[in-house]
Short mmCIF file of C-alpha atoms and ligand atoms in Angstrom, two decimals:
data_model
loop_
_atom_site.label_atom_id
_atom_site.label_comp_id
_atom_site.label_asym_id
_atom_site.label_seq_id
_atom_site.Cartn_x
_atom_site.Cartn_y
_atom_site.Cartn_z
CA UNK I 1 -20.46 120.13 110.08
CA UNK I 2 -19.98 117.11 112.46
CA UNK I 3 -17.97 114.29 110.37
CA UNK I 4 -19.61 111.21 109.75
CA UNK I 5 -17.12 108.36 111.73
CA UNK I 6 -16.37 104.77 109.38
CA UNK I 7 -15.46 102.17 110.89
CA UNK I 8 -13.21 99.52 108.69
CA UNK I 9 -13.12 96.01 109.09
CA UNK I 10 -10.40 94.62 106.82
CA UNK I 11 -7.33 96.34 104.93
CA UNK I 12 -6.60 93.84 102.37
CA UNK I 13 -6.80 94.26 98.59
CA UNK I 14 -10.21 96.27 98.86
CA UNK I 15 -9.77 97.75 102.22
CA UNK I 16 -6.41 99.39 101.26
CA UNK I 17 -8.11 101.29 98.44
CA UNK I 18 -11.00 102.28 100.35
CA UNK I 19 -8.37 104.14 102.46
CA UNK I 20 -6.73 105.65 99.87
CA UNK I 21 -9.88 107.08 98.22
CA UNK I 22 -10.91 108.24 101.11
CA UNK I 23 -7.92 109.53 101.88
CA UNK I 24 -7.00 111.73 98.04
CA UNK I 25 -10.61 112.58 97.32
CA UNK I 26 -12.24 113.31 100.88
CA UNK I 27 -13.08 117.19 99.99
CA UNK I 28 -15.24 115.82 96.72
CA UNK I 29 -16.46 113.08 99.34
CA UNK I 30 -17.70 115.67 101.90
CA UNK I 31 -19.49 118.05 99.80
CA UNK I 32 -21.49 115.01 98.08
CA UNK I 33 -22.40 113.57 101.20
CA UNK I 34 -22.39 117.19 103.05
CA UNK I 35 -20.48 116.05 106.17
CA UNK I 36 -16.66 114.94 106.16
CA UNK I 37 -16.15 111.53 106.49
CA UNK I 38 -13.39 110.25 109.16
CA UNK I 39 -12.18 107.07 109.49
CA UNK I 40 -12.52 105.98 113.62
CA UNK I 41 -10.29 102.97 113.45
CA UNK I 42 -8.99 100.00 110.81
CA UNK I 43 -9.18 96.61 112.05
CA UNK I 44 -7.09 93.82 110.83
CA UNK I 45 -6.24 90.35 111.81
CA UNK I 46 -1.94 91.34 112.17
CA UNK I 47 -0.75 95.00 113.29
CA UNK I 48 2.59 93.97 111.85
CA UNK I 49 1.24 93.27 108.34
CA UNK I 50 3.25 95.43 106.01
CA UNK I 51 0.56 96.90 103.66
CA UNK I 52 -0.06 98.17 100.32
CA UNK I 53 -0.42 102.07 101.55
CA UNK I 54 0.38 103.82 105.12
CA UNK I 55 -2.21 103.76 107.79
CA UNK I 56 -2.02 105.66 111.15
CA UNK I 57 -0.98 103.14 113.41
CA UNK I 58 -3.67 104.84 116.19
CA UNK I 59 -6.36 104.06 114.20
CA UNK I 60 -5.47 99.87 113.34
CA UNK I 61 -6.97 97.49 116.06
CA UNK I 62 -7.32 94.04 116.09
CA UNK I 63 -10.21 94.51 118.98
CA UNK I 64 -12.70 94.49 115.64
CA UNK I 65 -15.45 93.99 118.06
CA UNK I 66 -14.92 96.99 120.30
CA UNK I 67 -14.74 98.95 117.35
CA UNK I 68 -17.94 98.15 115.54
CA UNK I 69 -19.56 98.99 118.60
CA UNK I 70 -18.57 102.12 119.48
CA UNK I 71 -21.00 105.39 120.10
CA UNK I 72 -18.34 107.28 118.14
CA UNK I 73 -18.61 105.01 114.90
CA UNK I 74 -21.54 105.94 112.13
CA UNK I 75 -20.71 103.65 109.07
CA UNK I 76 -18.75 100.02 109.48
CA UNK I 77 -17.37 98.88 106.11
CA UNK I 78 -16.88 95.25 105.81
CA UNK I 79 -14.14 93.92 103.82
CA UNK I 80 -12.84 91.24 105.71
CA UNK I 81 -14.73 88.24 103.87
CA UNK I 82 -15.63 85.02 105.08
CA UNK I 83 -18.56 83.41 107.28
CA UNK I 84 -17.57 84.85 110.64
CA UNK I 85 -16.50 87.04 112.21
CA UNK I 86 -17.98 89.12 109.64
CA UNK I 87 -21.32 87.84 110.22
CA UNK I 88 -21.62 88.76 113.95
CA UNK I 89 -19.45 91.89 113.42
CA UNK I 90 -22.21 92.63 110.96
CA UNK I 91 -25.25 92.13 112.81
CA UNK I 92 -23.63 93.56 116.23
CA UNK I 93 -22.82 97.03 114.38
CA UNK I 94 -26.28 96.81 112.99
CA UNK I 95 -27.72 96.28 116.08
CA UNK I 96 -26.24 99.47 117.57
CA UNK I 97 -28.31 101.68 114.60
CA UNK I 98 -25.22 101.84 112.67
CA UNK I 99 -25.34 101.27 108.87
CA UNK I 100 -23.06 98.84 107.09
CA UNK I 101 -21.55 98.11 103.74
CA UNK I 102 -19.88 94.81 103.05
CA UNK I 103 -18.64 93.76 99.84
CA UNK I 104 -19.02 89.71 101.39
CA UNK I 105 -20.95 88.09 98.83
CA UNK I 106 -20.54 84.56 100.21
CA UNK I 107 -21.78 85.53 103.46
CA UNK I 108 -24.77 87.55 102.24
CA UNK I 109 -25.64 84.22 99.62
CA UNK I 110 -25.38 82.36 102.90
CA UNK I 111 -27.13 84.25 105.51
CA UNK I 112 -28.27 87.48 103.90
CA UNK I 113 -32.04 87.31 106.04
CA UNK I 114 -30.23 88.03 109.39
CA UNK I 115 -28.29 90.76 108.02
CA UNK I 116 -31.16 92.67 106.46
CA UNK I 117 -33.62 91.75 109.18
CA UNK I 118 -30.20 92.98 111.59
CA UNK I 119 -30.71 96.45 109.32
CA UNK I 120 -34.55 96.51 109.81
CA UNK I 121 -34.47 96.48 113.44
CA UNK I 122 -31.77 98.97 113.88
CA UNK I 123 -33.23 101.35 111.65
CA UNK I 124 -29.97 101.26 109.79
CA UNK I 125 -28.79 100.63 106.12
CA UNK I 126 -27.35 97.80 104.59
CA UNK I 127 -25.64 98.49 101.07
CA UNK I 128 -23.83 95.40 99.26
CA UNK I 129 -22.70 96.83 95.50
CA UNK I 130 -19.60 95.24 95.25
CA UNK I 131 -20.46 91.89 96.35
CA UNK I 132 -21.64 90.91 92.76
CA UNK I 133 -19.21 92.26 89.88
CA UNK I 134 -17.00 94.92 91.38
CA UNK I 135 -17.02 98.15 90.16
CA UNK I 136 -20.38 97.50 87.44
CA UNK I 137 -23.21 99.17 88.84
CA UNK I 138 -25.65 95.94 88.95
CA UNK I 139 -27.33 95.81 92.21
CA UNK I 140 -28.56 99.79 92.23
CA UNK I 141 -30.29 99.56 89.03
CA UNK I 142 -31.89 96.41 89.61
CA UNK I 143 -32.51 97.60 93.21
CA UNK I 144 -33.96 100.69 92.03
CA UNK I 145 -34.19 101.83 88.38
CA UNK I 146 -35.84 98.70 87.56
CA UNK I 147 -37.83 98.69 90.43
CA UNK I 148 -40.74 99.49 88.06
CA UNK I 149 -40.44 96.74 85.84
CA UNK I 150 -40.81 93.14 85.84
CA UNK I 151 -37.50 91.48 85.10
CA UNK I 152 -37.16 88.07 83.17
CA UNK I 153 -33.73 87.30 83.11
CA UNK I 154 -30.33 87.92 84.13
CA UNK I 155 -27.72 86.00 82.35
CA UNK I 156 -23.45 87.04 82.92
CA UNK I 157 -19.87 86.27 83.32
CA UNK I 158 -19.59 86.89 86.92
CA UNK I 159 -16.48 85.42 87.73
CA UNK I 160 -13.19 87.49 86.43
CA UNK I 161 -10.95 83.85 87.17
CA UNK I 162 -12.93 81.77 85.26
CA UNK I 163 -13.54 84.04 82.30
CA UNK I 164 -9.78 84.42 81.96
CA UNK I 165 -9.41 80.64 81.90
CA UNK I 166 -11.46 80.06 79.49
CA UNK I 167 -10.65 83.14 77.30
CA UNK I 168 -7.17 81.76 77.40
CA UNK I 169 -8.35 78.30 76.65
CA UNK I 170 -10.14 79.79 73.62
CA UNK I 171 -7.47 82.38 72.19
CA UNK I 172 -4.33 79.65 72.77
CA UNK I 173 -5.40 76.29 72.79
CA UNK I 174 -4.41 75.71 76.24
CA UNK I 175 -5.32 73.21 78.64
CA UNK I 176 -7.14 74.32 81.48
CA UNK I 177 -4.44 73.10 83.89
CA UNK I 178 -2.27 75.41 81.67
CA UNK I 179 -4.19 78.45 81.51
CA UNK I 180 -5.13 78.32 85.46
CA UNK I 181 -1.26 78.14 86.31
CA UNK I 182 -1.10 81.33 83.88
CA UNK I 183 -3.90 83.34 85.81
CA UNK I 184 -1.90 82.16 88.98
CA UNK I 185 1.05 83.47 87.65
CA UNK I 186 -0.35 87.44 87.18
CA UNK I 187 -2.51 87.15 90.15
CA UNK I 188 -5.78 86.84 88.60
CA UNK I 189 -6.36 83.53 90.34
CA UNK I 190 -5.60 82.54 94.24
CA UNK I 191 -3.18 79.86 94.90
CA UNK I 192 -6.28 77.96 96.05
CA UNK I 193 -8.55 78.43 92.80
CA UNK I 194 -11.84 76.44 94.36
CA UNK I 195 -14.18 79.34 95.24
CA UNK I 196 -13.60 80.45 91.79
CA UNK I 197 -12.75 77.23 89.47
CA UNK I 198 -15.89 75.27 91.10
CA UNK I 199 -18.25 77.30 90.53
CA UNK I 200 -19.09 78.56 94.39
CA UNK I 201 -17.89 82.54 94.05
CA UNK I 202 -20.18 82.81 91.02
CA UNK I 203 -23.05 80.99 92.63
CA UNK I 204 -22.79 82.90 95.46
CA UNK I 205 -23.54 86.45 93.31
CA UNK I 206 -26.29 84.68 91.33
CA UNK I 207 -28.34 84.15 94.39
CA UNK I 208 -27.96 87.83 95.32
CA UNK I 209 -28.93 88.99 91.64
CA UNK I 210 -31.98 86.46 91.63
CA UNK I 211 -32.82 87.89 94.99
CA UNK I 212 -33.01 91.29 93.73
CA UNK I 213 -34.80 90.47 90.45
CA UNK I 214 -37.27 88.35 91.67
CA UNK I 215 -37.82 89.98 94.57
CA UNK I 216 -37.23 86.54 96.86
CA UNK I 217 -35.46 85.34 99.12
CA UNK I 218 -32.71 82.52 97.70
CA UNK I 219 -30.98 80.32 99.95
CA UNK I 220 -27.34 80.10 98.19
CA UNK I 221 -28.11 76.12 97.95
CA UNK I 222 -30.40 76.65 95.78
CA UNK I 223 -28.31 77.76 92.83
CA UNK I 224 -27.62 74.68 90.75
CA UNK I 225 -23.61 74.75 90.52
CA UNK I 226 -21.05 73.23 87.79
CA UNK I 227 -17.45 74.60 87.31
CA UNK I 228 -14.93 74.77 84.58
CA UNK I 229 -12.47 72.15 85.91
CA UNK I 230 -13.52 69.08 83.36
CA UNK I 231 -13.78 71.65 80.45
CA UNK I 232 -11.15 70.16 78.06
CA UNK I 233 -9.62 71.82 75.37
CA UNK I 234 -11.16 69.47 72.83
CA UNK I 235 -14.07 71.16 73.73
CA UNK I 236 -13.17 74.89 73.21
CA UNK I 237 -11.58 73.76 70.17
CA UNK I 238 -15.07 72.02 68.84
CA UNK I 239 -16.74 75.12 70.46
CA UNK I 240 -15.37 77.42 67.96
CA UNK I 241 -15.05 75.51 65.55
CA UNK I 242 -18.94 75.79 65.21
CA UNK I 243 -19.25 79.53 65.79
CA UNK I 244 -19.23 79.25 69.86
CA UNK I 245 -17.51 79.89 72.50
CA UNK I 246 -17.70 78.51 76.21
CA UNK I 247 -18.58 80.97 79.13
CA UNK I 248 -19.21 80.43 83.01
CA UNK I 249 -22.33 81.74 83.34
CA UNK I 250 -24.54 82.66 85.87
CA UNK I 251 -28.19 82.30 84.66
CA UNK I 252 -31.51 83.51 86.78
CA UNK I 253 -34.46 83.56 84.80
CA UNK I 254 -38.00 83.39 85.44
CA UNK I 255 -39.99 80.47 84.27
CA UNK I 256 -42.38 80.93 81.26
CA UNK I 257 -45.92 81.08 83.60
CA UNK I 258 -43.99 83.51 86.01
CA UNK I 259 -44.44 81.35 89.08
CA UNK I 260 -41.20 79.94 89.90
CA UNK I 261 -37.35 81.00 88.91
CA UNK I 262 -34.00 79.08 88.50
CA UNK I 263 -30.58 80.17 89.32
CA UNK I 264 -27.75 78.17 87.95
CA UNK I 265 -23.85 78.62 87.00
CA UNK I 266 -22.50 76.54 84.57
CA UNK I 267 -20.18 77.07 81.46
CA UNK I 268 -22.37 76.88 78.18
CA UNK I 269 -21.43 77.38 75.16
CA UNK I 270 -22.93 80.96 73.34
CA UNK I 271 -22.50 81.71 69.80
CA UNK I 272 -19.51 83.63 68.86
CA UNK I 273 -21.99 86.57 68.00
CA UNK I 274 -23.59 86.96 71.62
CA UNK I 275 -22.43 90.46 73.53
CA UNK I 276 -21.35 88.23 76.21
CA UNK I 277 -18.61 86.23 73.67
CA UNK I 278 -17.04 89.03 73.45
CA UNK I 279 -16.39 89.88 77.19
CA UNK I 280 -12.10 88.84 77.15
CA UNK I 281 -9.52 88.37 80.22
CA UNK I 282 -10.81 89.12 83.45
CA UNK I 283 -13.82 91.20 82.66
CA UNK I 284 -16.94 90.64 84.01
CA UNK I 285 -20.82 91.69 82.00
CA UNK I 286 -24.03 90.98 82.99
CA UNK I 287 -27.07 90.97 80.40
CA UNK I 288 -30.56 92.06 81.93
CA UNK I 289 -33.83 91.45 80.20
CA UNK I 290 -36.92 93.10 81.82
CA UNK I 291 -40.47 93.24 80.32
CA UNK I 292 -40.27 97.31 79.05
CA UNK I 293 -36.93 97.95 79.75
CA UNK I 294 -36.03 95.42 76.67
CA UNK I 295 -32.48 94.20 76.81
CA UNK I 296 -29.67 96.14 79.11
CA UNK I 297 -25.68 94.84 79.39
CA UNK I 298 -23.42 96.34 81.90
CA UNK I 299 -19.87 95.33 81.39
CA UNK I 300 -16.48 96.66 83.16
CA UNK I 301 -13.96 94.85 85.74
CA UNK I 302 -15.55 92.71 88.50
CA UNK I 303 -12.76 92.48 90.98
CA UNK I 304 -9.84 94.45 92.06
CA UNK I 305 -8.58 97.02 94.47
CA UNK I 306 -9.78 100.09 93.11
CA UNK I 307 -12.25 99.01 91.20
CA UNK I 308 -14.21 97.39 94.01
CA UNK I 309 -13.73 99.99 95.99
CA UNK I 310 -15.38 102.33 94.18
CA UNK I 311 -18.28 100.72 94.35
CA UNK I 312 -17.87 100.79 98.50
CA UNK I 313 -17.55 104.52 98.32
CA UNK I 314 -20.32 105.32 96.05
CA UNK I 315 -22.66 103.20 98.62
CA UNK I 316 -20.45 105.17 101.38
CA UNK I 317 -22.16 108.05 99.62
CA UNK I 318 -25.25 107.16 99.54
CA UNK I 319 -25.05 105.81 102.72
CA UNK I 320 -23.47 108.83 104.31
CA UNK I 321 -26.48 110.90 102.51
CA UNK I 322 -29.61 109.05 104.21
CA UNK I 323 -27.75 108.98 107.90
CA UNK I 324 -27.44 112.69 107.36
CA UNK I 325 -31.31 113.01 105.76
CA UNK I 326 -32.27 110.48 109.12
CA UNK I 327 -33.47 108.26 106.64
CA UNK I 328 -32.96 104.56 105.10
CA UNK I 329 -32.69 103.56 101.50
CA UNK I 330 -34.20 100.56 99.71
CA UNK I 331 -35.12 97.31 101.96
CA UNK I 332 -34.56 93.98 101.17
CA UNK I 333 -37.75 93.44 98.71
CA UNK I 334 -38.77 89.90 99.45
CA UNK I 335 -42.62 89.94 99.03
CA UNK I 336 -43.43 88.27 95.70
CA UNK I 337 -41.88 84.79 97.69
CA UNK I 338 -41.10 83.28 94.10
CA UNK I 339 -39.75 79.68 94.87
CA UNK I 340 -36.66 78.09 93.24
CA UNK I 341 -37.97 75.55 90.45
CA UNK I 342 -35.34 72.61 90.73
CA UNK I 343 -32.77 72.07 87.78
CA UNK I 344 -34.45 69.59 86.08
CA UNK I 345 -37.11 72.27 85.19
CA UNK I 346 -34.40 74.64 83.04
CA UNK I 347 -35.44 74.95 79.72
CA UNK I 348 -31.91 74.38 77.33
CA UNK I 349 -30.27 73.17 74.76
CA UNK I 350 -27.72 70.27 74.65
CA UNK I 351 -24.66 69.80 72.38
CA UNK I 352 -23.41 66.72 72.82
CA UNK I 353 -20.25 64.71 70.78
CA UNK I 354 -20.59 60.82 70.77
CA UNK I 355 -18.08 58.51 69.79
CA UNK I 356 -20.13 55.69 67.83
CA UNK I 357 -20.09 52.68 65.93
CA UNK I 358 -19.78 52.94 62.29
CA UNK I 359 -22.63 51.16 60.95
CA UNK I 360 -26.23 51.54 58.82
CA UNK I 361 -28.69 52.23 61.94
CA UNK I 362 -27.01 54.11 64.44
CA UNK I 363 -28.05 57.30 63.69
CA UNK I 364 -32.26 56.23 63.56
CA UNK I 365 -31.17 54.76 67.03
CA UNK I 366 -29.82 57.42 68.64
CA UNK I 367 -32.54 59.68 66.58
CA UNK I 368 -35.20 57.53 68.05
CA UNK I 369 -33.87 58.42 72.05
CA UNK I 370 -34.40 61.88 71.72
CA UNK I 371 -37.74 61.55 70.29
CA UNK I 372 -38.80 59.01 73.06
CA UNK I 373 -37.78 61.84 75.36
CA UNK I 374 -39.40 64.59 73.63
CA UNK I 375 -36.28 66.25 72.77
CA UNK I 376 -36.27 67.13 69.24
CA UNK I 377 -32.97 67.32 67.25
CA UNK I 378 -32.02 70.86 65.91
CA UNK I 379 -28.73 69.73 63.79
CA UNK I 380 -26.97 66.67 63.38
CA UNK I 381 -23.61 65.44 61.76
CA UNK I 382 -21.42 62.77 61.35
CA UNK I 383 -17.61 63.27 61.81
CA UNK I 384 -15.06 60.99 60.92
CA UNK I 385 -15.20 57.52 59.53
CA UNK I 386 -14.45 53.84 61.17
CA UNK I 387 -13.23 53.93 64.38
CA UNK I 388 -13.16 57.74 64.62
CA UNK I 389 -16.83 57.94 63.84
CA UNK I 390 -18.39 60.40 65.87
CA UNK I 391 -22.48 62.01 65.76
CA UNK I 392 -22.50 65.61 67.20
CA UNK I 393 -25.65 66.98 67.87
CA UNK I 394 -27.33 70.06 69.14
CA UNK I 395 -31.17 69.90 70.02
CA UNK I 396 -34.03 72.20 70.29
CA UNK I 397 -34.88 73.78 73.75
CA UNK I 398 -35.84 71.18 75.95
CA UNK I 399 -36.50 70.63 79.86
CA UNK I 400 -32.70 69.67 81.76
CA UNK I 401 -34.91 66.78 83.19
CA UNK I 402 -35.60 65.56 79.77
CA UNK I 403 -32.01 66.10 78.05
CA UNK I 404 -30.54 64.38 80.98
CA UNK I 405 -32.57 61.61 80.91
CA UNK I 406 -31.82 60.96 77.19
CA UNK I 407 -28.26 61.11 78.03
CA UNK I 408 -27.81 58.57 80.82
CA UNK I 409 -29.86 56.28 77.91
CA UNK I 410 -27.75 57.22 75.72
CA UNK I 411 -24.60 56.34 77.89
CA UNK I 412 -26.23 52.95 78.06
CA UNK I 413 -26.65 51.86 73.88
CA UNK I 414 -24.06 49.34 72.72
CA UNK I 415 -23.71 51.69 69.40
CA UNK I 416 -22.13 54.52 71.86
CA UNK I 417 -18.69 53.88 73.00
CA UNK I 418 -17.85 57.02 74.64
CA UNK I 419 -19.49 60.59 75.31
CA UNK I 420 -16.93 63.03 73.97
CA UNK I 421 -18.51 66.37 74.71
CA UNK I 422 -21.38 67.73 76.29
CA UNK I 423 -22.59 71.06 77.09
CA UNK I 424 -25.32 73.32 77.33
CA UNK I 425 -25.73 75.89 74.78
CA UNK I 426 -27.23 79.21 75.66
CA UNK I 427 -27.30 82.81 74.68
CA UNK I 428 -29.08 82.07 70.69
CA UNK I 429 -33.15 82.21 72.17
N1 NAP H 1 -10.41 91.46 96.03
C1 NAP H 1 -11.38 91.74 95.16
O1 NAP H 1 -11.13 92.04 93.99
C2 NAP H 1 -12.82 91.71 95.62
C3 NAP H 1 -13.83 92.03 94.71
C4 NAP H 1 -15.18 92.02 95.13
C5 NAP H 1 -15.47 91.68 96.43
N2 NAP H 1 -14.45 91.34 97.29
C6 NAP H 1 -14.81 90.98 98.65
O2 NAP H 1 -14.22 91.92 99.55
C7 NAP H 1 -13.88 91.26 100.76
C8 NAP H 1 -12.40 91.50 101.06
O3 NAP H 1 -11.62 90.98 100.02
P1 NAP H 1 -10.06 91.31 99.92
O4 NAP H 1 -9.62 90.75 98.60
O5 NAP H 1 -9.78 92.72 100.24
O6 NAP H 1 -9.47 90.37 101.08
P2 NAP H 1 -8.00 90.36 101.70
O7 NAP H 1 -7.04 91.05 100.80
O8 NAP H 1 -7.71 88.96 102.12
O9 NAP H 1 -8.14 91.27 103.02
C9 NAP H 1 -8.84 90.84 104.14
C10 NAP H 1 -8.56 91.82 105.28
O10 NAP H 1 -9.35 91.44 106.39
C11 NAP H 1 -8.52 91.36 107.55
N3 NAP H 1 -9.05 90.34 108.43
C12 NAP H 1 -9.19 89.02 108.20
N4 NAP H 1 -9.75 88.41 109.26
C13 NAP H 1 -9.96 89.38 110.19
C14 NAP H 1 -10.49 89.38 111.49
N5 NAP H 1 -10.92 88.25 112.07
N6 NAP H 1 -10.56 90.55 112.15
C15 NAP H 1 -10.11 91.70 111.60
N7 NAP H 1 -9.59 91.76 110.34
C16 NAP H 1 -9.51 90.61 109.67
C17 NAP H 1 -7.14 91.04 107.05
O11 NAP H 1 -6.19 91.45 108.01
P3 NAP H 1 -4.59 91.34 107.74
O12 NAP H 1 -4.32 92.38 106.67
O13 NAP H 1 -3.96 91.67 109.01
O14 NAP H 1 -4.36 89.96 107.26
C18 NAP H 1 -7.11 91.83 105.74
O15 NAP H 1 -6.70 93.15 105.98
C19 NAP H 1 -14.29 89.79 100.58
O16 NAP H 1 -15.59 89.60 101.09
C20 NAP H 1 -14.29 89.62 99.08
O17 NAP H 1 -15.16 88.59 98.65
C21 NAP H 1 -13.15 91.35 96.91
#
């Protein structure tokens, strides 16, 4: 049987593995495809590199250009990352009739329509499972085996980096400064932590998972974006000490009449009880609601060598099956044209810790806010006495437009000297 020829772009942390699996399990690989797969040639930035596993010095290039184009190549994998080259490297191998499978979720949140229009007009496939948590199966089943149902919501810790902060954070009482220097320290956070700590890597998966949910197109600006970086450990600590814990998530969810849809990341506190509390370290789960389906979790590790790249060679499968069939799998599905509702139009809840003034009144004061915004008050407590007073508060589901606006009044009453803790609390609706 004539091999199949991959191309690789990229033999970092993912690409490395890809060899190797490709490598130790390539006569399970060729009978489930039914052709052998052969790699034509490895291209990385630095021949010199000294790398995780050997590679057949014949086969690395740093011509990544000449290679994706090549009449001999079938399949390019994409695991360089970044904006470009991967972007034209993508659409030029595309171009050509060749099918591709990247694992670049930042560049398919960014420009994902040329890509799959790139795969459209050269009859090719485009496959993307481990852009968006690793090894879990995610985008398949939304892709296809809830193709057939109408999904509300997709709500997950996306983010291994963040979720080990925080998990940290909660289980030790350290700052986040501390815990992020920890992660550092056993790798499970770059030396520049921004794509991760900020909020961007986990924005950038949201907008593919909305995508596929909602069957629209979402530009990666779109997703409303907060990170952990001002999360305090006052705040984990007053987190569980009422039953919660504090999460990055990454929240799509349709709105109630159906029309519209908002993707957002931003750490929220759920209650200790939530599947999602108890998702520890670096691991990543994602919690699907669809109309018949009912509720569906899919939990496992999110990043990582191996783990990622098994989900490049089960699309390499897949892949490798439809070239062989002369057919395609699943298009982008962008027809229902849902629009992004803006922030403001998130229905949540707020906790928020004031530092007040200890006198008869404040609480009707601060009572009487809410109300004037609509935003009714779910519990409310006093905490310490004189100078330590403080109200903490959690309210009902409201609109983001409203609770904000209550806040910045809020900010503004002489009774309220400081704001000591605010967060969204999700995960108990
Ligand atoms: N790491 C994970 O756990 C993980 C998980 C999910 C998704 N991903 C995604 O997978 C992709 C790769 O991640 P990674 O962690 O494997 O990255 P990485 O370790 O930094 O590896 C990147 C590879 O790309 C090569 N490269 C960079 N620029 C190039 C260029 N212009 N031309 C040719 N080769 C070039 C590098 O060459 P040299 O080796 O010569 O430097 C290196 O081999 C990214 O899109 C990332 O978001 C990663």
């Amino acid at each position: 049987m004539k091999p199949l020829r991959v191309a690789l772009l990229g033999c970092g942390v993912v690409g490395s593995q890809v060899i190797r699996l490709m490598h130790e399990q390539s006569a399970d690989l060729a009978a489930r495809v039914g052709a052998p797969l052969e790699l034509a040639g490895v291209a990385v930035r630095r021949l010199s590199r000294k790398r995780d596993i050997e590679v057949d010095p014949a086969l690395l290039t740093t011509d990544a250009e000449s290679l994706v184009t090549r009449d001999d190549v079938d399949i390019v994998i994409e695991v360089i990352g970044g904006i470009e080259p991967a972007r034209s490297l993508i659409v030029a191998a595309l171009s050509r009739g060749k099918s591709v499978i990247t694992a670049n979720k930042a560049l398919l949140a960014e420009d994902g329509g040329t890509l799959h229009e790139a795969a459209r007009a050269g009859n090719g496939d485009l496959y993307f499972e481990a852009s968006v948590a690793g090894a879990i199966p995610l985008l398949r089943p939304l892709r296809e085996s809830l193709a057939g149902d109408r999904v509300r919501r997709v709500l997950g810790i996306v983010n291994g980096t963040t979720n080990y902060i925080l998990d940290k954070m909660d289980s030790t009482g350290a700052s986040f400064l501390d815990a992020l220097e920890e992660a550092q320290t056993l790798g499970y956070a770059e030396a520049d932590p921004t794509a991760d700590v900020e909020g961007f890597d986990a924005a950038a998966k949201a907008a593919i998972l909305a995508g596929l949910a909602f069957h629209s197109r979402v530009p990666a600006e779109q997703v409303h974006r907060e990170g952990i970086t001002d999360i305090t450990a006052t705040d984990v600590a007053s987190a569980k000490a009422m039953g919660y814990v504090i999460k990055l998530l990454a929240i799509c969810a349709r709105s109630d009449d159906g029309r519209t849809f908002g993707v957002r990341v931003h750490p929220a506190m759920i209650p200790r009880t939530h599947p999602l509390a108890g998702v520890r370290e670096a691991y990543n789960a994602v919690f699907v609601e669809a109309e018949s389906a009912g509720q569906l979790m899919f939990y496992g590790k999110g990043a990582g060598g191996a783990p990622t790249a098994s989900a490049v060679l089960g699309d390499l499968v897949a892949v490798g099956r439809n070239r062989l069939a002369g057919t395609r799998g699943p298009e982008e599905s962008t027809y229902a044209h849902l629009t992004v509702h803006p922030m403001g139009d998130t229905v949540t809840r707020l906790h928020v810790a004031l530092d007040v003034a200890d006198k008869p009144g404040v609480l009707a004061r601060v009572a009487e806010l809410f109300a004037k915004h609509d935003v009714s008050i779910q519990t409310v407590r006093q905490e310490g006495q004189g100078d330590d007073a403080q109200l903490v508060i959690v309210t009902h589901r409201a609109s983001d437009a409203a609770l904000t606006a209550t806040m910045d009044e809020l900010r503004a009453l002489d009774i309220v000297r400081s704001v000591a803790g605010l967060m969204r609390v999700e995960g108990d609706d």
